[in-house]
Amino acid sequence: MIYSKSTIKNIADSIGVPKLKDGITTAMAQDVEYRLHEIITEAMKFMRHSKRTKLTVTDINSALRVRNIEPIYGFETGRPVKFHKAESAMEDIYYVEDEQIDLDTLLEEPLPSVPLEVVYTAHWLAIEGVQPRIQQNPIPLDADNEDGRPPAKKMAKAQQKSQDGVETIPLVKHVLSKELQLYYECIIESLQSSDPVVKSTALESISIDAGIHQLVTYFVQYVAVTVKNNLHNLDALRTAMAVAKAIRRNPNLFAEPYMHQLIPSLLTCLVSKRLCEDYTEDHWSLRDNAAEQIAEVCRQYGHSYHTLQSRIARTLLRAFLDPTKPLTTHYGAIVGLTKLGVSMVKVLILPNIKAYMTLLSAELEKNNPQLVHDGKRCQEALLNALRALVDKEIATNEDGLTSTSLNSIQKGKLANVVGDAMAGLVFTAKDGAKIVSAVLSVDKDAKETSEA
Amino acid sequence: MSNKKAEMPEESTANGGDSNRIDNSNSGGASSAGAGGRNASQKHIEKIVLQYLKSKGYKDAEKALRENAMLDTAETTLGDLSNAFPASEVGSDASVPNWILFYNEAEQGNPDAYSQSYKELRRWIDNSLDVYKHELYAASYPIFVHSYLDLLGRELYEKAAEFMELYSCDHRVFHSKDISALETLKAKSHIQENELAKLYRENKYGVRMTRVGFELLLSFLQDHHYTLLMRTVNQHLNIRTIDGTVPISSEAEADVGITGHTQNQLDHFNSQEIVLGSASLDPFVRDEVERTLQSEAGRRIKDNTSREAAGMLETFSKIKQDSSVNGLSSREAIPMPPPRGIEIEQQIANLKAVRKRISLGPAALPSICMYTLHNTNNTMNCATVSEDLSLLAGGFSESYIKIWSLKREPLRGLTSNFYPNSVNSVEDAEMLREKTTDDYRKLVGHSGPVFGLDISFDSKYLISSSEDKTTRLWSLDTFTNVVCYKGHNYPIWDVSFAPQGFYFATASHDRTARLWSCDHIYALRIFAGHLSDVNCVRFHPNSKYVVTGSCDKTVRLWDVQRGSCVRVFTGHTGSIDTVAISPDGRIMASAGEDQTVNVWDLGSGRRMDTLTGHTGPVYSLTFSQEGTLLLSGSADETVRAWNQASNSSKPAAVSSSERKKRDAAGIWKSKRVAESEALLETWRTKSTPVYTIAMSKRNLGIAIGAFTLS
């Protein structure tokens, strides 16, 4: 029963019929329910003939009118009616909010704009039974998902051979047109070719083509698999990094969702122990490239993922401070941190240089040509890190020193901060004076803040 | 009463108790007027007992009671009663409590009581909710039969005949055979002789009802003290309450009707003869078309047009041959006004279209052009395109009609203020057109939402129907209202032009469909018979029949000339919102609220196929020109194509597999709908429910919908 006896009694009370007998209320309740049913059935007819699927107040009023009953005025709105729940301990009571309108302000308001004229547009829903993929038609992919039907041409990307004969099996299944499949195969082939022109053309295509969004996942996958399987093949790694860069650079692709898959590959190329067959090979530039890319990623997506930069910084710092890690890893960590910004250098590298230099000196003394080679690189990286401080300090125009004014006092001060070995290096550098002043001022600031 | 209790469901017991109380108090009140100081009800009971004793032949007991109770005045009354109620009627079936319970002196003595109470019952059923209408109608059939037999039994022959004449029409559709048999009974003695009457008298009639429906019926009979009918219900009906809804089925169910006796005679009703052939061409038009084509083809210079004309002539002769085989004779066809010349042009255009038509089938799906209307804010109710695809019209809740030119040409109407003398040529007439540059026009005239629209075959007239109970004819030359047709007393849901124009049919909330001609302001035919609103109406291609779909879940085919119903199609489980007939006139499709499309064979009245797949009410249906494809547009924002090519090879196949399909279709409520095999393709729109789907003469699909923000 929709209406309880008590409701009928309440209504009777409210219109001045104080005491209703039980029998009457029951009969009333039943009859009201029947009448309501009748009106709603009638209103549904109006709804259906208006080709709607939602019943509106207008429909109810039309139904009342057809039954020769006075319509209920004042409830017709253009919008669907919203019901609010009243706070009541006893039962759930719902009501329609009735806003108070100040007539004065209403009169002073500018007239509402005239509703838009009804217009028609024409498009092809189907051409010989095939729905063209135009803006006016819904995206078939969505339609398929919604429908739950297996898509007509479900072509999960077939197995893809990577350059070492390793199979790449895409994890995602979705419709991939024949053209896209061909394109993908062609691009991968070009990337593996030795001709730099072909390669660069392929990369350029990835970085500017608009219609390859569906392939992003495959390219990301390609990068990941290549990095994983070719840890000592510098060329392959370089290509992978270039692909990663191209994907990110392409303004038409939405690569953000794939960053979590891309970053591990980048980090691998940055801090991996060995990235080439022979230590004399120039894997350093690869690491620099990876560092640059990571920094770019942090800048690009840092605002939407607040923890991204701090997490990467933490990972790099751990690599930097771990004495058991090889020097190559240290180099990568230093470069990576440097690229992440001056503040990283100030907060994470500078306080640790002194301790690290002692470690590095010990390594250098081992007389292993590879270690010496790597150590030199690390020193350079550190020097570059310190150099990164300079620009900022010059900008603040605090430098009262020139290169000629370097003296032992400053060297002592510097050695306090960065250790003797590093201080020596700084002093031999061409722009040593600037670095010294920058480092000292940063150190001073740090001390002041810690004292404060 | 005890034996009744066993058969009736539990609720009826409680209700039976109620009726007991009400009846007694009532009859007591009735007799108290005549009795003096004696206890009225006491006397009343004595009277009944006396009557009972008399009827059973217990003379001594009767005499004793008479003496004791001193019922001197009772003699006359009882005499009447015994006339009205002979002993034979109170057979072994009638128990004493039944006799007492359902005794209403006023009714017993009144020879019109049956007629009156049945009339009231009928009216009440008519006004009841659509949900219960069908079961109540089904239950009223045995009541009708027994009332008739009772009247005969009481030797009120004239009354019986009158009763039969008045009310048999209600049940002819489902029980035509039985009614014609019962109609022949003319005397009391016939009841004993007639097998059918005996069958009804001696067996209980099974009826299935929902709980609520049953309660409604009982309380109606009790409240109005229709004890005669109540007695019939108690005595001759075996009512079984079921949960859910009672299907209107065309097949015999085990517990419905009298066991062993075929109750459902819909097939018999549907076997009435109908002529489905195509309409024959007017001889004048035929000759004229032939002449035109021949002169085109016979021209000296052989260019493309003449070659085309020759081809068209060939097609035309083929069509002519077909129509002479299958067509209607001139006697059968409905009268049409003399041709005006436009028919010839039309015929030639049709021939051209036939030659350029792309033949469609399961392997060759159509191209569909979608017209999307924007900024309608849910106010558009209906839409249509003209046959030549030059105009698009929409009917709106704000009482206006809007017409757009699909060629994006300005719609310039002829003005009415000119001097006839100044118009000497077509150019002059063209000069008189309005100077507007808009490619749309608003037609204002209705005073309620416009629910139905149709454009005549020659794109000269538009007809619209509205909630304001009127149908209006608009000229598309002047863009003005030409005629306003009044007749319906309730909103008009749909309107449709006949294929050759001139006639149109309307479907209304008043449960009737009506046939009109453009030159009469009153309806020529009223098609009455639907139990609820008539939602849609379409003409048969030969104009001899109209098909209507209704809220009562049935589709009916009406003979235009006789104005009578010739087919009833049952099987839908919801209101029917749209119907379509194949161009060859043999197959009909209907769909609506229940989201299924049913395909029917018009000849046999049987269902050929049930097409499921839509997930919203179906708004529109159309056949391809060859009838091989069926397109449907729905509220679920899709257009679907269904294979109909196989149907032509298996006409009217009703098998067990069909029944299975219907069972499977019973699970509409689940989100996923089992799709029929016949579903060839689904085209989705971008949040645009498809209001209308149409097929041009060249087999180009047209879909119209209003973009709705969810």
PDB file of C-alpha atoms in Angstrom, chain B residues 18-205:
ATOM      1  CA  ASP B  18     -18.122 -10.597   3.059  1.00  0.00           C
ATOM      2  CA  SER B  19     -20.676 -11.203   0.405  1.00  0.00           C
ATOM      3  CA  ASN B  20     -22.667 -13.259   2.829  1.00  0.00           C
ATOM      4  CA  ARG B  21     -22.996 -10.360   5.165  1.00  0.00           C
ATOM      5  CA  ILE B  22     -23.741  -7.787   2.534  1.00  0.00           C
ATOM      6  CA  ASP B  23     -26.286  -9.861   0.697  1.00  0.00           C
ATOM      7  CA  ASN B  24     -28.240 -10.726   3.785  1.00  0.00           C
ATOM      8  CA  SER B  25     -28.470  -7.207   5.002  1.00  0.00           C
ATOM      9  CA  ASN B  26     -29.516  -6.062   1.600  1.00  0.00           C
ATOM     10  CA  SER B  27     -32.215  -8.572   0.926  1.00  0.00           C
ATOM     11  CA  GLY B  28     -33.433  -8.113   4.475  1.00  0.00           C
ATOM     12  CA  GLY B  29     -33.805  -4.430   3.831  1.00  0.00           C
ATOM     13  CA  ALA B  30     -35.684  -5.077   0.652  1.00  0.00           C
ATOM     14  CA  SER B  31     -38.293  -7.279   2.216  1.00  0.00           C
ATOM     15  CA  SER B  32     -38.726  -5.181   5.328  1.00  0.00           C
ATOM     16  CA  ALA B  33     -40.725  -2.672   3.316  1.00  0.00           C
ATOM     17  CA  GLY B  34     -43.469  -5.187   2.686  1.00  0.00           C
ATOM     18  CA  ALA B  35     -43.505  -6.834   6.121  1.00  0.00           C
ATOM     19  CA  GLY B  36     -45.202  -5.259   9.091  1.00  0.00           C
ATOM     20  CA  GLY B  37     -44.071  -5.748  12.672  1.00  0.00           C
ATOM     21  CA  ARG B  38     -42.334  -9.067  12.096  1.00  0.00           C
ATOM     22  CA  ASN B  39     -38.653  -9.432  11.983  1.00  0.00           C
ATOM     23  CA  ALA B  40     -37.924  -8.735   8.348  1.00  0.00           C
ATOM     24  CA  SER B  41     -34.898 -10.903   7.820  1.00  0.00           C
ATOM     25  CA  GLN B  42     -36.495 -13.761   9.667  1.00  0.00           C
ATOM     26  CA  LYS B  43     -39.441 -13.672   7.344  1.00  0.00           C
ATOM     27  CA  HIS B  44     -37.189 -13.407   4.382  1.00  0.00           C
ATOM     28  CA  ILE B  45     -35.280 -16.527   5.258  1.00  0.00           C
ATOM     29  CA  GLU B  46     -38.480 -18.395   5.823  1.00  0.00           C
ATOM     30  CA  LYS B  47     -39.597 -17.371   2.418  1.00  0.00           C
ATOM     31  CA  ILE B  48     -36.466 -18.664   0.820  1.00  0.00           C
ATOM     32  CA  VAL B  49     -36.615 -21.918   2.711  1.00  0.00           C
ATOM     33  CA  LEU B  50     -40.171 -22.299   1.602  1.00  0.00           C
ATOM     34  CA  GLN B  51     -39.174 -21.736  -1.944  1.00  0.00           C
ATOM     35  CA  TYR B  52     -36.442 -24.278  -1.592  1.00  0.00           C
ATOM     36  CA  LEU B  53     -38.762 -26.889  -0.119  1.00  0.00           C
ATOM     37  CA  LYS B  54     -41.208 -26.284  -2.859  1.00  0.00           C
ATOM     38  CA  SER B  55     -38.631 -26.598  -5.547  1.00  0.00           C
ATOM     39  CA  LYS B  56     -37.412 -29.864  -4.098  1.00  0.00           C
ATOM     40  CA  GLY B  57     -40.929 -31.179  -3.862  1.00  0.00           C
ATOM     41  CA  TYR B  58     -41.041 -31.553  -0.070  1.00  0.00           C
ATOM     42  CA  LYS B  59     -44.740 -30.867   0.065  1.00  0.00           C
ATOM     43  CA  ASP B  60     -45.362 -31.749   3.710  1.00  0.00           C
ATOM     44  CA  ALA B  61     -42.527 -29.760   5.047  1.00  0.00           C
ATOM     45  CA  GLU B  62     -43.591 -26.872   2.868  1.00  0.00           C
ATOM     46  CA  LYS B  63     -47.080 -27.008   4.141  1.00  0.00           C
ATOM     47  CA  ALA B  64     -45.931 -27.194   7.758  1.00  0.00           C
ATOM     48  CA  LEU B  65     -43.699 -24.257   7.373  1.00  0.00           C
ATOM     49  CA  ARG B  66     -46.356 -22.257   5.653  1.00  0.00           C
ATOM     50  CA  GLU B  67     -48.780 -22.859   8.426  1.00  0.00           C
ATOM     51  CA  ASN B  68     -46.323 -22.150  11.170  1.00  0.00           C
ATOM     52  CA  ALA B  69     -44.946 -19.026   9.670  1.00  0.00           C
ATOM     53  CA  MET B  70     -48.325 -17.862   8.414  1.00  0.00           C
ATOM     54  CA  LEU B  71     -46.970 -16.670   5.140  1.00  0.00           C
ATOM     55  CA  ASP B  72     -50.252 -15.789   3.579  1.00  0.00           C
ATOM     56  CA  THR B  73     -49.038 -13.026   1.380  1.00  0.00           C
ATOM     57  CA  ALA B  74     -46.168 -15.080   0.108  1.00  0.00           C
ATOM     58  CA  GLU B  75     -48.241 -17.019  -2.387  1.00  0.00           C
ATOM     59  CA  THR B  76     -48.193 -14.488  -5.168  1.00  0.00           C
ATOM     60  CA  THR B  77     -44.545 -13.691  -4.840  1.00  0.00           C
ATOM     61  CA  LEU B  78     -43.596 -17.295  -4.824  1.00  0.00           C
ATOM     62  CA  GLY B  79     -45.715 -17.892  -7.824  1.00  0.00           C
ATOM     63  CA  ASP B  80     -43.716 -15.301  -9.706  1.00  0.00           C
ATOM     64  CA  LEU B  81     -40.553 -16.718  -8.405  1.00  0.00           C
ATOM     65  CA  SER B  82     -41.309 -20.209  -9.395  1.00  0.00           C
ATOM     66  CA  ASN B  83     -42.085 -18.969 -12.836  1.00  0.00           C
ATOM     67  CA  ALA B  84     -38.879 -17.099 -13.010  1.00  0.00           C
ATOM     68  CA  PHE B  85     -36.953 -19.900 -11.433  1.00  0.00           C
ATOM     69  CA  PRO B  86     -38.197 -23.309 -12.353  1.00  0.00           C
ATOM     70  CA  ALA B  87     -37.158 -26.211 -10.239  1.00  0.00           C
ATOM     71  CA  SER B  88     -35.204 -27.775 -12.997  1.00  0.00           C
ATOM     72  CA  GLU B  89     -32.828 -24.860 -13.009  1.00  0.00           C
ATOM     73  CA  VAL B  90     -31.913 -25.433  -9.423  1.00  0.00           C
ATOM     74  CA  GLY B  91     -30.308 -28.689 -10.279  1.00  0.00           C
ATOM     75  CA  SER B  92     -28.066 -30.870  -8.268  1.00  0.00           C
ATOM     76  CA  ASP B  93     -25.421 -28.218  -8.620  1.00  0.00           C
ATOM     77  CA  ALA B  94     -27.120 -25.588  -6.552  1.00  0.00           C
ATOM     78  CA  SER B  95     -26.654 -26.114  -2.883  1.00  0.00           C
ATOM     79  CA  VAL B  96     -28.869 -24.641  -0.226  1.00  0.00           C
ATOM     80  CA  PRO B  97     -26.393 -22.038   0.996  1.00  0.00           C
ATOM     81  CA  ASN B  98     -25.797 -20.938  -2.537  1.00  0.00           C
ATOM     82  CA  TRP B  99     -29.481 -20.486  -3.003  1.00  0.00           C
ATOM     83  CA  ILE B 100     -29.789 -18.382   0.086  1.00  0.00           C
ATOM     84  CA  LEU B 101     -26.592 -16.481  -0.362  1.00  0.00           C
ATOM     85  CA  PHE B 102     -27.238 -15.305  -3.831  1.00  0.00           C
ATOM     86  CA  TYR B 103     -30.851 -14.541  -3.533  1.00  0.00           C
ATOM     87  CA  ASN B 104     -31.931 -11.076  -4.363  1.00  0.00           C
ATOM     88  CA  GLU B 105     -35.624 -10.739  -4.716  1.00  0.00           C
ATOM     89  CA  ALA B 106     -35.512  -7.569  -6.708  1.00  0.00           C
ATOM     90  CA  GLU B 107     -33.177  -9.147  -9.223  1.00  0.00           C
ATOM     91  CA  GLN B 108     -34.969 -12.460  -9.422  1.00  0.00           C
ATOM     92  CA  GLY B 109     -38.194 -10.864 -10.396  1.00  0.00           C
ATOM     93  CA  ASN B 110     -36.695  -8.510 -12.927  1.00  0.00           C
ATOM     94  CA  PRO B 111     -36.393  -9.957 -16.411  1.00  0.00           C
ATOM     95  CA  ASP B 112     -33.898  -7.228 -17.356  1.00  0.00           C
ATOM     96  CA  ALA B 113     -31.631  -7.973 -14.420  1.00  0.00           C
ATOM     97  CA  TYR B 114     -29.169 -10.002 -16.473  1.00  0.00           C
ATOM     98  CA  SER B 115     -28.956  -7.476 -19.199  1.00  0.00           C
ATOM     99  CA  GLN B 116     -28.584  -4.595 -16.788  1.00  0.00           C
ATOM    100  CA  SER B 117     -25.972  -6.160 -14.567  1.00  0.00           C
ATOM    101  CA  TYR B 118     -23.988  -7.518 -17.502  1.00  0.00           C
ATOM    102  CA  LYS B 119     -24.066  -4.104 -19.100  1.00  0.00           C
ATOM    103  CA  GLU B 120     -22.712  -2.579 -15.913  1.00  0.00           C
ATOM    104  CA  LEU B 121     -20.041  -5.233 -15.662  1.00  0.00           C
ATOM    105  CA  ARG B 122     -19.039  -4.552 -19.226  1.00  0.00           C
ATOM    106  CA  ARG B 123     -18.847  -0.858 -18.651  1.00  0.00           C
ATOM    107  CA  TRP B 124     -16.840  -1.364 -15.518  1.00  0.00           C
ATOM    108  CA  ILE B 125     -14.363  -3.617 -17.319  1.00  0.00           C
ATOM    109  CA  ASP B 126     -14.078  -1.061 -20.057  1.00  0.00           C
ATOM    110  CA  ASN B 127     -13.082   1.575 -17.533  1.00  0.00           C
ATOM    111  CA  SER B 128     -10.723  -0.611 -15.579  1.00  0.00           C
ATOM    112  CA  LEU B 129      -6.964  -0.401 -15.815  1.00  0.00           C
ATOM    113  CA  ASP B 130      -5.386  -1.756 -18.959  1.00  0.00           C
ATOM    114  CA  VAL B 131      -3.379  -4.203 -16.901  1.00  0.00           C
ATOM    115  CA  TYR B 132      -6.467  -6.114 -15.819  1.00  0.00           C
ATOM    116  CA  LYS B 133      -8.665  -5.538 -18.809  1.00  0.00           C
ATOM    117  CA  HIS B 134      -7.755  -8.722 -20.598  1.00  0.00           C
ATOM    118  CA  GLU B 135      -8.304 -11.095 -17.732  1.00  0.00           C
ATOM    119  CA  LEU B 136     -11.558  -9.399 -16.841  1.00  0.00           C
ATOM    120  CA  TYR B 137     -12.730  -9.744 -20.410  1.00  0.00           C
ATOM    121  CA  ALA B 138     -11.770 -13.393 -20.367  1.00  0.00           C
ATOM    122  CA  ALA B 139     -13.708 -13.894 -17.154  1.00  0.00           C
ATOM    123  CA  SER B 140     -16.726 -12.073 -18.545  1.00  0.00           C
ATOM    124  CA  TYR B 141     -17.095 -14.590 -21.362  1.00  0.00           C
ATOM    125  CA  PRO B 142     -18.460 -17.490 -19.265  1.00  0.00           C
ATOM    126  CA  ILE B 143     -20.603 -15.001 -17.377  1.00  0.00           C
ATOM    127  CA  PHE B 144     -21.992 -13.885 -20.694  1.00  0.00           C
ATOM    128  CA  VAL B 145     -22.704 -17.434 -21.855  1.00  0.00           C
ATOM    129  CA  HIS B 146     -24.401 -18.452 -18.639  1.00  0.00           C
ATOM    130  CA  SER B 147     -26.441 -15.293 -18.417  1.00  0.00           C
ATOM    131  CA  TYR B 148     -27.712 -16.057 -21.879  1.00  0.00           C
ATOM    132  CA  LEU B 149     -28.490 -19.638 -20.995  1.00  0.00           C
ATOM    133  CA  ASP B 150     -30.199 -18.513 -17.788  1.00  0.00           C
ATOM    134  CA  LEU B 151     -32.385 -16.156 -19.746  1.00  0.00           C
ATOM    135  CA  LEU B 152     -33.326 -18.957 -22.107  1.00  0.00           C
ATOM    136  CA  GLY B 153     -33.930 -21.198 -19.131  1.00  0.00           C
ATOM    137  CA  ARG B 154     -36.355 -18.665 -17.777  1.00  0.00           C
ATOM    138  CA  GLU B 155     -38.118 -18.677 -21.097  1.00  0.00           C
ATOM    139  CA  LEU B 156     -37.419 -15.005 -21.607  1.00  0.00           C
ATOM    140  CA  TYR B 157     -36.603 -15.632 -25.222  1.00  0.00           C
ATOM    141  CA  GLU B 158     -36.840 -12.107 -26.484  1.00  0.00           C
ATOM    142  CA  LYS B 159     -34.617 -10.876 -23.727  1.00  0.00           C
ATOM    143  CA  ALA B 160     -32.156 -13.641 -24.478  1.00  0.00           C
ATOM    144  CA  ALA B 161     -31.997 -12.775 -28.143  1.00  0.00           C
ATOM    145  CA  GLU B 162     -31.572  -9.121 -27.332  1.00  0.00           C
ATOM    146  CA  PHE B 163     -28.865  -9.958 -24.848  1.00  0.00           C
ATOM    147  CA  MET B 164     -27.021 -12.035 -27.410  1.00  0.00           C
ATOM    148  CA  GLU B 165     -27.275  -9.362 -30.040  1.00  0.00           C
ATOM    149  CA  LEU B 166     -26.058  -6.609 -27.753  1.00  0.00           C
ATOM    150  CA  TYR B 167     -23.097  -8.231 -26.172  1.00  0.00           C
ATOM    151  CA  SER B 168     -21.897 -11.074 -28.365  1.00  0.00           C
ATOM    152  CA  CYS B 169     -19.619  -8.683 -30.257  1.00  0.00           C
ATOM    153  CA  ASP B 170     -17.326  -8.527 -27.223  1.00  0.00           C
ATOM    154  CA  HIS B 171     -16.448 -12.179 -27.508  1.00  0.00           C
ATOM    155  CA  ARG B 172     -16.700 -12.922 -31.185  1.00  0.00           C
ATOM    156  CA  VAL B 173     -12.980 -12.508 -31.706  1.00  0.00           C
ATOM    157  CA  PHE B 174     -11.996 -15.271 -29.361  1.00  0.00           C
ATOM    158  CA  HIS B 175     -15.121 -17.438 -29.302  1.00  0.00           C
ATOM    159  CA  SER B 176     -16.753 -16.944 -32.659  1.00  0.00           C
ATOM    160  CA  LYS B 177     -17.616 -20.604 -33.187  1.00  0.00           C
ATOM    161  CA  ASP B 178     -19.259 -21.129 -29.825  1.00  0.00           C
ATOM    162  CA  ILE B 179     -21.207 -17.920 -30.068  1.00  0.00           C
ATOM    163  CA  SER B 180     -22.617 -18.742 -33.453  1.00  0.00           C
ATOM    164  CA  ALA B 181     -23.634 -22.122 -32.092  1.00  0.00           C
ATOM    165  CA  LEU B 182     -25.255 -20.684 -28.984  1.00  0.00           C
ATOM    166  CA  GLU B 183     -26.990 -18.027 -30.993  1.00  0.00           C
ATOM    167  CA  THR B 184     -29.113 -20.689 -32.633  1.00  0.00           C
ATOM    168  CA  LEU B 185     -30.669 -21.753 -29.335  1.00  0.00           C
ATOM    169  CA  LYS B 186     -34.137 -20.387 -29.260  1.00  0.00           C
ATOM    170  CA  ALA B 187     -36.002 -22.220 -26.533  1.00  0.00           C
ATOM    171  CA  LYS B 188     -35.530 -23.605 -23.081  1.00  0.00           C
ATOM    172  CA  SER B 189     -35.722 -27.155 -24.359  1.00  0.00           C
ATOM    173  CA  HIS B 190     -32.820 -26.510 -26.723  1.00  0.00           C
ATOM    174  CA  ILE B 191     -30.494 -26.161 -23.768  1.00  0.00           C
ATOM    175  CA  GLN B 192     -31.102 -29.778 -22.893  1.00  0.00           C
ATOM    176  CA  GLU B 193     -30.570 -30.919 -26.445  1.00  0.00           C
ATOM    177  CA  ASN B 194     -27.632 -28.807 -27.496  1.00  0.00           C
ATOM    178  CA  GLU B 195     -24.297 -30.440 -26.826  1.00  0.00           C
ATOM    179  CA  LEU B 196     -22.457 -27.156 -26.453  1.00  0.00           C
ATOM    180  CA  ALA B 197     -24.970 -25.666 -24.027  1.00  0.00           C
ATOM    181  CA  LYS B 198     -24.851 -28.831 -21.955  1.00  0.00           C
ATOM    182  CA  LEU B 199     -21.085 -28.695 -21.979  1.00  0.00           C
ATOM    183  CA  TYR B 200     -21.175 -25.186 -20.559  1.00  0.00           C
ATOM    184  CA  ARG B 201     -23.865 -26.061 -18.038  1.00  0.00           C
ATOM    185  CA  GLU B 202     -22.292 -29.227 -16.722  1.00  0.00           C
ATOM    186  CA  ASN B 203     -18.652 -28.197 -16.587  1.00  0.00           C
ATOM    187  CA  LYS B 204     -16.838 -25.525 -14.772  1.00  0.00           C
ATOM    188  CA  TYR B 205     -15.163 -22.920 -16.883  1.00  0.00           C
TER     189      TYR B 205
END
